[in-house]
Each structure stands twice: as structure tokens, then as C-alpha cells.
Amino acid sequence: MKYVIIPTDDIRTNLATEQYLMNSGKIEPPFMLFYIEKPCIIVGRNQNTMEEINQKYCEEHNITITRRLSGGGAMYQDLGNMCFSFVVPSKDQKFGDFASLVKPVVDALHEMGVTKAEVTGRNDIVVAGKKFSGNAMYSRNGKTFSHGTLMFDVDTSAVEGALKVPKDKIESKGIKSVRSRVTNIKQYLKPEYQELDIYGFRDELIKHIYQVSDLNEIKDQQYQLDEEDIAAIEELAQKNYKNWDWVFGKSPEFTVKRRRHFTGGTIDARFKVDNGIIESLNIYGDFFGTGDKQEVEQALIGKKYEPDEIRKQLSELDLKKYFVGIDEADVVELLAFQQ
């Protein structure tokens, strides 16, 4: 079985590589992919992105947001995490049977010391009752890929911060993530593996999966991306994974309530958003103003429900005219859904 080590650390390029190799015919399945990325959140195909992430935290910590083709819940990843993918013929794989597909990874982890690792629930791999791997599956044109995470040394405080959605009232038909207790597996590995960095861990895992002592023994099994591949992958990344319409605009219709009390009065804003666009906005409250608050509402209707876009539109208004005694920056922070 051939394998690919994806050289980039951008989740959007990595997901595009996975999709491209699945469909291009450059490698016949079955094959595996291994990739590592800088801090990011990947939401499931059927989720409302804004309902899953803490937007302000993600902006402050430069966390990339994207959406994948497969279903399931949102996942946080950073340079302490390693991802793996299996691409197989659909006829050989029962959809949803994660246990059989990830068995080579689980067996390798057993050999490396994580002897109590097991597949549990629908799509998780756990140890000591805590999740360290989530998996998702996608099928098309007679091929299936299943991709999963392996938390080796992830910043778990960032998991909490990035995925802890603020207490705004958000209601949508998107599929909600089920939060689980998570752990890193570094502490469960044999001592000789605990001092590895994420790249060393990846290489050791590959050696155990392929049952070799040196990666040079399976050099002929490694597929190297060529210039044609790289160009096609970047085109796909721009079309989907780096595209606002795909990441945010594909979110199901939802409503959000933003309310805050200031010394100058209370502002209560109710947004209705469809396909990432503000369809309606009603602002209520006991604030005072010399201008008609409907002018603020109309300035945002039809615009992207996205912080930079909202800030841009509000910057063109004299907010002191509509919300007397309330700092303009506070109004912008509230309406741009920043916590």
C-alpha cells in the first residue's frame, strides 16, 4: 500500500491534497496519507461554522478555519497533532465501519505502548476513557476516504478556547458537535517515543504500520507530489478550502441574539443569517439616539456575517448618532459578534 507524506502545514492545502489524490487517478487505492498542520479548526460538512467556533479567540490566535467534505463534528488541530487518511475502494469498505479501517493505526499504537487504545462509540479512538482521535468518512465515485486525528502533544487549553462557543443565543439546523474529554497520547507511549517531536512520532508510526525498521525500506511505496499535482492542489484549495463561501457561506440558516447592557443603555440585536449572508437584522433596546436605528440595520442586511465585513460597514456610520452615551468600539464589538 502506497503512502504520501504531505509536506505543507496548512490544513486547507492538506485537505485539498487528500481530495485531489482521491479523484485524480495518480495513485490507485488503497493508499494512506499523513499530514500535520499549524493551529486550525475543521468543521464538518453539515455544520454551522459560526456555531462551532469562538471567532474572537480564533482571530487573536491566528487559527485557520475551514470546512471538510466529510460529516461529523468540529476538530481543533495544531502542530502537536498528526492526521492520517485511508483511501480505499468503496466496494471494499462498509461506510461508517471505522474500526476495521483504523485497525492498522490502533495496532501500531499498541506496539508503541498505548496498549489500551481502542475504537469506541461511532468514530473515536480512546484511551483511559478519553478521546485522542476523531474520524470522519466520505465516499464518491467508487472511492472512500476516512481521515482521523491523533493528539500527540496538542495544546488542550487551545482546544477549549477555540471550540468553546460564547453564550450568545445561536439557533440553527446545523449538526452540533458532541464535546468529549480529550487527552494526548504522548504520556502513554513507551519512554523511547515520548521525547520525539511530532514529525518523529509520525515517522515511527509509519514504520510500525508498515512493519519496517527504517523508512528507506519502503521508499518505493512513498508517492512524491510533482509540479502538476501541486498546481492542481492549490487550485482546489482556492476553490474550496480557502473560499469564504465554502467555509462560512455553506452554513445552514441560523439566528443569533447579541445582547449587552452598557451604562448608556441596552442593545439587543437579532440576526437572521442564511448561507452566511445577513438576511434580516432587528436592533432593540432602551438606548437613546438622534438617528434612526434602521439605518444601522439596513447597512448590514445583505452583507456577509463576518467580523471584518461588519466592522467595515459600521465604520462608515456615525454610531454616536444612533447610540448616544455608548462607546462606538463597544457597539462594533457587540454587532461584529466578538466576545
CSV table of C-alpha atoms in Angstrom, one decimal:
chain,number,residue,atom,x,y,z
A,1,MET,CA,0.0,0.0,0.0
A,2,LYS,CA,1.5,3.3,-1.1
A,3,TYR,CA,1.6,6.3,1.2
A,4,VAL,CA,2.0,10.1,1.0
A,5,ILE,CA,3.6,12.5,3.5
A,6,ILE,CA,2.0,15.8,2.7
A,7,PRO,CA,4.8,18.5,3.1
A,8,THR,CA,2.7,21.6,4.0
A,9,ASP,CA,1.3,22.6,7.4
A,10,ASP,CA,-1.8,24.4,6.1
A,11,ILE,CA,-4.9,22.4,6.7
A,12,ARG,CA,-6.6,23.8,3.6
A,13,THR,CA,-3.8,22.6,1.3
A,14,ASN,CA,-3.7,19.3,3.1
A,15,LEU,CA,-7.4,18.6,2.7
A,16,ALA,CA,-7.2,19.7,-1.0
A,17,THR,CA,-4.3,17.2,-1.4
A,18,GLU,CA,-6.4,14.4,0.1
A,19,GLN,CA,-9.4,15.3,-2.2
A,20,TYR,CA,-7.1,15.6,-5.3
A,21,LEU,CA,-5.3,12.3,-4.8
A,22,MET,CA,-8.6,10.5,-4.2
A,23,ASN,CA,-10.0,11.7,-7.5
A,24,SER,CA,-7.0,12.2,-9.8
A,25,GLY,CA,-6.1,8.6,-10.5
A,26,LYS,CA,-2.5,9.4,-9.8
A,27,ILE,CA,-2.5,6.7,-7.1
A,28,GLU,CA,-4.7,3.6,-7.1
A,29,PRO,CA,-6.3,2.8,-3.8
A,30,PRO,CA,-5.7,1.6,-1.2
A,31,PHE,CA,-3.2,4.2,0.0
A,32,MET,CA,-2.5,6.3,3.1
A,33,LEU,CA,-1.7,10.0,3.7
A,34,PHE,CA,-0.1,11.6,6.7
A,35,TYR,CA,-0.2,15.3,7.4
A,36,ILE,CA,0.5,17.8,10.2
A,37,GLU,CA,-0.8,21.4,10.4
A,38,LYS,CA,-0.5,24.7,12.3
A,39,PRO,CA,-3.4,25.7,14.5
A,40,CYS,CA,-6.7,25.3,12.8
A,41,ILE,CA,-10.4,24.2,13.2
A,42,ILE,CA,-12.0,21.9,10.7
A,43,VAL,CA,-15.8,21.9,10.8
A,44,GLY,CA,-17.9,19.1,9.4
A,45,ARG,CA,-19.7,19.3,6.1
A,46,ASN,CA,-23.1,19.8,7.6
A,47,GLN,CA,-22.3,22.1,10.4
A,48,ASN,CA,-22.9,25.8,11.1
A,49,THR,CA,-19.3,27.2,11.3
A,50,MET,CA,-20.2,30.1,13.5
A,51,GLU,CA,-22.0,27.8,15.9
A,52,GLU,CA,-18.9,25.8,16.4
A,53,ILE,CA,-16.0,28.3,16.9
A,54,ASN,CA,-15.1,31.1,19.2
A,55,GLN,CA,-14.4,33.6,16.5
A,56,LYS,CA,-12.6,36.2,18.6
A,57,TYR,CA,-10.2,33.6,20.1
A,58,CYS,CA,-9.5,32.2,16.7
A,59,GLU,CA,-8.7,35.7,15.3
A,60,GLU,CA,-6.4,36.5,18.2
A,61,HIS,CA,-4.5,33.3,17.9
A,62,ASN,CA,-4.3,33.1,14.1
A,63,ILE,CA,-6.3,29.9,13.9
A,64,THR,CA,-7.2,28.9,10.4
A,65,ILE,CA,-10.9,27.9,9.9
A,66,THR,CA,-12.0,25.6,7.1
A,67,ARG,CA,-14.7,23.0,6.2
A,68,ARG,CA,-14.1,19.5,5.1
A,69,LEU,CA,-16.1,17.3,2.7
A,70,SER,CA,-16.9,14.7,5.4
A,71,GLY,CA,-19.5,14.9,8.1
A,72,GLY,CA,-19.0,14.8,11.9
A,73,GLY,CA,-18.1,17.4,14.3
A,74,ALA,CA,-15.6,20.3,14.6
A,75,MET,CA,-12.0,19.5,15.4
A,76,TYR,CA,-9.1,21.6,16.7
A,77,GLN,CA,-5.6,20.7,15.5
A,78,ASP,CA,-2.1,22.2,15.9
A,79,LEU,CA,1.5,21.2,15.5
A,80,GLY,CA,1.1,18.7,18.3
A,81,ASN,CA,-1.4,16.7,16.2
A,82,MET,CA,-0.9,14.3,13.3
A,83,CYS,CA,-3.6,13.3,10.8
A,84,PHE,CA,-3.9,10.2,8.8
A,85,SER,CA,-6.1,9.2,5.9
A,86,PHE,CA,-7.0,5.9,4.3
A,87,VAL,CA,-8.3,6.0,0.7
A,88,VAL,CA,-9.9,2.7,-0.4
A,89,PRO,CA,-12.3,1.3,-3.0
A,90,SER,CA,-15.8,1.8,-1.7
A,91,LYS,CA,-16.7,-1.8,-2.6
A,92,ASP,CA,-14.2,-3.0,-0.1
A,93,GLN,CA,-15.3,-0.7,2.8
A,94,LYS,CA,-18.6,-0.6,4.6
A,95,PHE,CA,-19.4,3.1,5.1
A,96,GLY,CA,-19.2,4.0,8.8
A,97,ASP,CA,-17.1,1.0,9.7
A,98,PHE,CA,-14.2,3.0,11.2
A,99,ALA,CA,-13.0,0.2,13.4
A,100,SER,CA,-11.8,-2.0,10.6
A,101,LEU,CA,-10.2,0.8,8.7
A,102,VAL,CA,-8.2,2.3,11.5
A,103,LYS,CA,-7.1,-1.0,12.9
A,104,PRO,CA,-3.5,-0.7,11.4
A,105,VAL,CA,-3.1,2.6,13.3
A,106,VAL,CA,-4.5,1.2,16.6
A,107,ASP,CA,-2.3,-1.9,16.3
A,108,ALA,CA,0.8,0.3,15.7
A,109,LEU,CA,-0.1,2.4,18.8
A,110,HIS,CA,-0.4,-0.8,20.8
A,111,GLU,CA,3.1,-1.7,19.8
A,112,MET,CA,4.4,1.8,20.7
A,113,GLY,CA,3.0,1.5,24.2
A,114,VAL,CA,-0.6,2.7,24.0
A,115,THR,CA,-1.8,-0.8,24.8
A,116,LYS,CA,-5.3,0.3,25.9
A,117,ALA,CA,-6.2,2.3,22.8
A,118,GLU,CA,-9.5,1.2,21.4
A,119,VAL,CA,-12.1,2.3,18.9
A,120,THR,CA,-15.3,3.2,20.7
A,121,GLY,CA,-18.6,4.9,20.0
A,122,ARG,CA,-19.2,5.8,16.4
A,123,ASN,CA,-15.9,7.1,15.3
A,124,ASP,CA,-13.5,7.8,18.2
A,125,ILE,CA,-10.3,6.2,19.4
A,126,VAL,CA,-9.8,6.5,23.2
A,127,VAL,CA,-7.5,5.6,26.0
A,128,ALA,CA,-8.5,5.5,29.7
A,129,GLY,CA,-11.9,6.8,28.7
A,130,LYS,CA,-10.6,9.9,27.0
A,131,LYS,CA,-10.7,10.6,23.3
A,132,PHE,CA,-7.4,11.3,21.4
A,133,SER,CA,-8.6,10.6,17.8
A,134,GLY,CA,-11.8,11.5,15.9
A,135,ASN,CA,-12.5,10.1,12.5
A,136,ALA,CA,-14.8,11.0,9.6
A,137,MET,CA,-15.6,9.3,6.3
A,138,TYR,CA,-16.6,10.4,2.8
A,139,SER,CA,-17.4,8.4,-0.4
A,140,ARG,CA,-17.6,9.4,-4.0
A,141,ASN,CA,-17.1,7.9,-7.5
A,142,GLY,CA,-16.4,4.4,-6.1
A,143,LYS,CA,-13.8,5.6,-3.6
A,144,THR,CA,-14.0,6.2,0.2
A,145,PHE,CA,-11.6,8.2,2.3
A,146,SER,CA,-11.5,8.1,6.1
A,147,HIS,CA,-9.4,10.7,7.9
A,148,GLY,CA,-8.6,10.9,11.5
A,149,THR,CA,-6.6,12.9,14.1
A,150,LEU,CA,-4.0,11.7,16.6
A,151,MET,CA,-3.5,14.0,19.5
A,152,PHE,CA,0.2,13.5,20.4
A,153,ASP,CA,1.0,16.7,22.2
A,154,VAL,CA,-1.8,19.2,21.4
A,155,ASP,CA,-2.3,22.4,23.4
A,156,THR,CA,-5.5,21.3,25.1
A,157,SER,CA,-6.2,24.7,26.5
A,158,ALA,CA,-6.4,26.0,23.0
A,159,VAL,CA,-9.0,23.2,22.2
A,160,GLU,CA,-11.1,24.6,25.0
A,161,GLY,CA,-10.6,28.2,23.9
A,162,ALA,CA,-11.1,27.8,20.2
A,163,LEU,CA,-14.1,25.5,20.4
A,164,LYS,CA,-15.8,27.0,23.4
A,165,VAL,CA,-18.6,28.9,21.7
A,166,PRO,CA,-19.6,32.1,23.5
A,167,LYS,CA,-23.0,32.1,25.2
A,168,ASP,CA,-24.8,34.0,22.5
A,169,LYS,CA,-28.1,32.5,21.7
A,170,ILE,CA,-27.5,30.7,18.3
A,171,GLU,CA,-30.1,28.5,16.8
A,172,SER,CA,-29.7,26.6,13.6
A,173,LYS,CA,-30.3,23.3,11.9
A,174,GLY,CA,-26.6,22.5,11.6
A,175,ILE,CA,-25.2,19.3,13.1
A,176,LYS,CA,-23.8,20.1,16.6
A,177,SER,CA,-20.5,18.7,17.8
A,178,VAL,CA,-20.5,16.4,20.8
A,179,ARG,CA,-17.8,17.6,23.1
A,180,SER,CA,-15.7,14.8,24.7
A,181,ARG,CA,-13.0,14.6,27.2
A,182,VAL,CA,-9.7,14.6,25.3
A,183,THR,CA,-6.2,13.6,26.0
A,184,ASN,CA,-2.8,13.4,24.4
A,185,ILE,CA,-1.2,10.0,23.9
A,186,LYS,CA,2.4,11.1,24.4
A,187,GLN,CA,2.3,10.1,28.1
A,188,TYR,CA,1.0,6.6,27.2
A,189,LEU,CA,3.8,5.8,24.8
A,190,LYS,CA,6.9,3.8,25.6
A,191,PRO,CA,9.7,6.0,27.0
A,192,GLU,CA,11.7,5.9,23.8
A,193,TYR,CA,8.9,7.6,21.9
A,194,GLN,CA,8.0,10.3,24.5
A,195,GLU,CA,10.9,12.5,23.6
A,196,LEU,CA,10.0,12.6,19.9
A,197,ASP,CA,8.6,15.7,18.2
A,198,ILE,CA,5.5,15.4,16.1
A,199,TYR,CA,7.5,14.6,12.9
A,200,GLY,CA,9.5,11.9,14.6
A,201,PHE,CA,6.3,10.4,16.0
A,202,ARG,CA,4.8,10.4,12.5
A,203,ASP,CA,7.8,8.5,11.1
A,204,GLU,CA,7.7,6.0,13.9
A,205,LEU,CA,4.0,5.4,13.4
A,206,ILE,CA,4.5,4.8,9.7
A,207,LYS,CA,7.3,2.3,10.4
A,208,HIS,CA,5.1,0.4,12.8
A,209,ILE,CA,2.1,0.4,10.4
A,210,TYR,CA,4.3,-0.9,7.6
A,211,GLN,CA,6.3,-3.2,9.9
A,212,VAL,CA,9.8,-1.9,8.9
A,213,SER,CA,12.7,-0.5,11.0
A,214,ASP,CA,13.7,2.2,8.5
A,215,LEU,CA,11.6,4.2,6.1
A,216,ASN,CA,14.1,3.6,3.4
A,217,GLU,CA,12.8,0.0,3.3
A,218,ILE,CA,9.5,1.3,1.9
A,219,LYS,CA,10.9,4.2,-0.2
A,220,ASP,CA,9.3,2.7,-3.3
A,221,GLN,CA,5.9,2.8,-1.5
A,222,GLN,CA,6.1,6.6,-1.0
A,223,TYR,CA,4.4,8.8,-3.6
A,224,GLN,CA,6.0,12.2,-4.1
A,225,LEU,CA,3.9,15.1,-5.3
A,226,ASP,CA,5.0,16.6,-8.6
A,227,GLU,CA,4.6,20.1,-10.0
A,228,GLU,CA,1.4,19.1,-11.8
A,229,ASP,CA,0.0,17.8,-8.5
A,230,ILE,CA,1.0,20.9,-6.6
A,231,ALA,CA,-0.7,23.3,-9.1
A,232,ALA,CA,-3.9,21.3,-9.2
A,233,ILE,CA,-4.0,21.1,-5.4
A,234,GLU,CA,-3.6,24.8,-5.0
A,235,GLU,CA,-6.4,25.4,-7.5
A,236,LEU,CA,-8.7,23.1,-5.5
A,237,ALA,CA,-7.7,24.7,-2.2
A,238,GLN,CA,-8.6,28.2,-3.5
A,239,LYS,CA,-11.9,26.9,-4.9
A,240,ASN,CA,-13.0,25.2,-1.7
A,241,TYR,CA,-10.9,25.2,1.5
A,242,LYS,CA,-9.7,28.8,1.3
A,243,ASN,CA,-13.0,30.1,0.0
A,244,TRP,CA,-15.3,32.1,2.4
A,245,ASP,CA,-18.4,30.8,0.6
A,246,TRP,CA,-17.4,27.2,1.3
A,247,VAL,CA,-16.2,27.7,4.8
A,248,PHE,CA,-18.9,30.1,6.1
A,249,GLY,CA,-21.4,30.5,3.4
A,250,LYS,CA,-22.4,26.9,3.3
A,251,SER,CA,-23.6,27.1,6.9
A,252,PRO,CA,-27.4,26.3,7.3
A,253,GLU,CA,-29.8,29.1,8.1
A,254,PHE,CA,-29.5,30.3,11.7
A,255,THR,CA,-30.4,33.1,14.0
A,256,VAL,CA,-28.2,34.7,16.7
A,257,LYS,CA,-29.1,37.1,19.5
A,258,ARG,CA,-26.4,39.6,20.7
A,259,ARG,CA,-27.4,41.5,23.8
A,260,ARG,CA,-25.3,43.6,26.2
A,261,HIS,CA,-26.1,46.3,28.8
A,262,PHE,CA,-24.0,49.5,28.7
A,263,THR,CA,-24.1,52.5,31.0
A,264,GLY,CA,-25.8,54.3,28.1
A,265,GLY,CA,-28.4,51.6,27.7
A,266,THR,CA,-29.0,48.1,26.5
A,267,ILE,CA,-28.6,46.9,22.9
A,268,ASP,CA,-30.3,43.7,21.8
A,269,ALA,CA,-29.5,42.7,18.2
A,270,ARG,CA,-31.3,39.8,16.4
A,271,PHE,CA,-29.7,38.5,13.3
A,272,LYS,CA,-31.1,36.0,10.8
A,273,VAL,CA,-28.4,34.6,8.5
A,274,ASP,CA,-28.7,32.3,5.5
A,275,ASN,CA,-25.8,30.9,3.5
A,276,GLY,CA,-23.5,33.2,5.5
A,277,ILE,CA,-25.4,36.4,4.5
A,278,ILE,CA,-27.3,38.6,6.9
A,279,GLU,CA,-30.9,38.2,5.7
A,280,SER,CA,-32.5,40.4,8.4
A,281,LEU,CA,-31.4,42.4,11.5
A,282,ASN,CA,-33.5,43.9,14.2
A,283,ILE,CA,-31.9,46.1,16.9
A,284,TYR,CA,-33.9,46.6,20.1
A,285,GLY,CA,-33.0,48.3,23.4
A,286,ASP,CA,-33.5,51.2,25.7
A,287,PHE,CA,-30.7,53.3,24.3
A,288,PHE,CA,-31.1,56.9,23.0
A,289,GLY,CA,-30.2,58.2,19.6
A,290,THR,CA,-30.9,61.1,17.3
A,291,GLY,CA,-30.7,58.9,14.2
A,292,ASP,CA,-33.0,56.1,13.1
A,293,LYS,CA,-31.5,52.7,14.1
A,294,GLN,CA,-33.0,51.2,11.0
A,295,GLU,CA,-30.1,52.9,9.1
A,296,VAL,CA,-27.7,50.7,11.0
A,297,GLU,CA,-29.8,47.6,10.3
A,298,GLN,CA,-30.0,48.4,6.6
A,299,ALA,CA,-26.3,48.9,6.4
A,300,LEU,CA,-25.7,45.3,7.4
A,301,ILE,CA,-28.5,43.5,5.7
A,302,GLY,CA,-27.2,41.7,2.6
A,303,LYS,CA,-23.7,41.7,3.9
A,304,LYS,CA,-21.5,38.7,5.0
A,305,TYR,CA,-22.0,37.7,8.6
A,306,GLU,CA,-18.3,38.1,9.1
A,307,PRO,CA,-16.4,40.3,11.6
A,308,ASP,CA,-14.3,42.3,9.1
A,309,GLU,CA,-17.3,42.9,6.8
A,310,ILE,CA,-19.4,44.1,9.7
A,311,ARG,CA,-16.7,46.3,11.0
A,312,LYS,CA,-16.2,47.8,7.6
A,313,GLN,CA,-19.9,48.7,7.2
A,314,LEU,CA,-20.1,50.1,10.7
A,315,SER,CA,-17.0,52.3,10.2
A,316,GLU,CA,-19.0,54.2,7.5
A,317,LEU,CA,-21.6,55.2,10.0
A,318,ASP,CA,-21.5,57.8,12.8
A,319,LEU,CA,-22.6,55.4,15.6
A,320,LYS,CA,-22.7,58.1,18.2
A,321,LYS,CA,-25.8,59.4,16.4
A,322,TYR,CA,-27.7,56.1,16.9
A,323,PHE,CA,-26.3,55.0,20.3
A,324,VAL,CA,-25.8,58.1,22.5
A,325,GLY,CA,-23.6,57.5,25.5
A,326,ILE,CA,-22.3,54.1,24.3
A,327,ASP,CA,-18.7,53.9,23.1
A,328,GLU,CA,-18.6,53.2,19.3
A,329,ALA,CA,-16.0,50.5,19.8
A,330,ASP,CA,-18.4,48.7,22.2
A,331,VAL,CA,-21.1,48.8,19.6
A,332,VAL,CA,-18.9,47.5,16.9
A,333,GLU,CA,-17.6,44.7,19.2
A,334,LEU,CA,-21.2,43.7,20.0
A,335,LEU,CA,-22.5,43.7,16.5
A,336,ALA,CA,-19.4,42.1,15.0
A,337,PHE,CA,-20.1,39.1,17.3
A,338,GLN,CA,-16.8,39.5,19.1
A,339,GLN,CA,-16.7,38.3,22.7
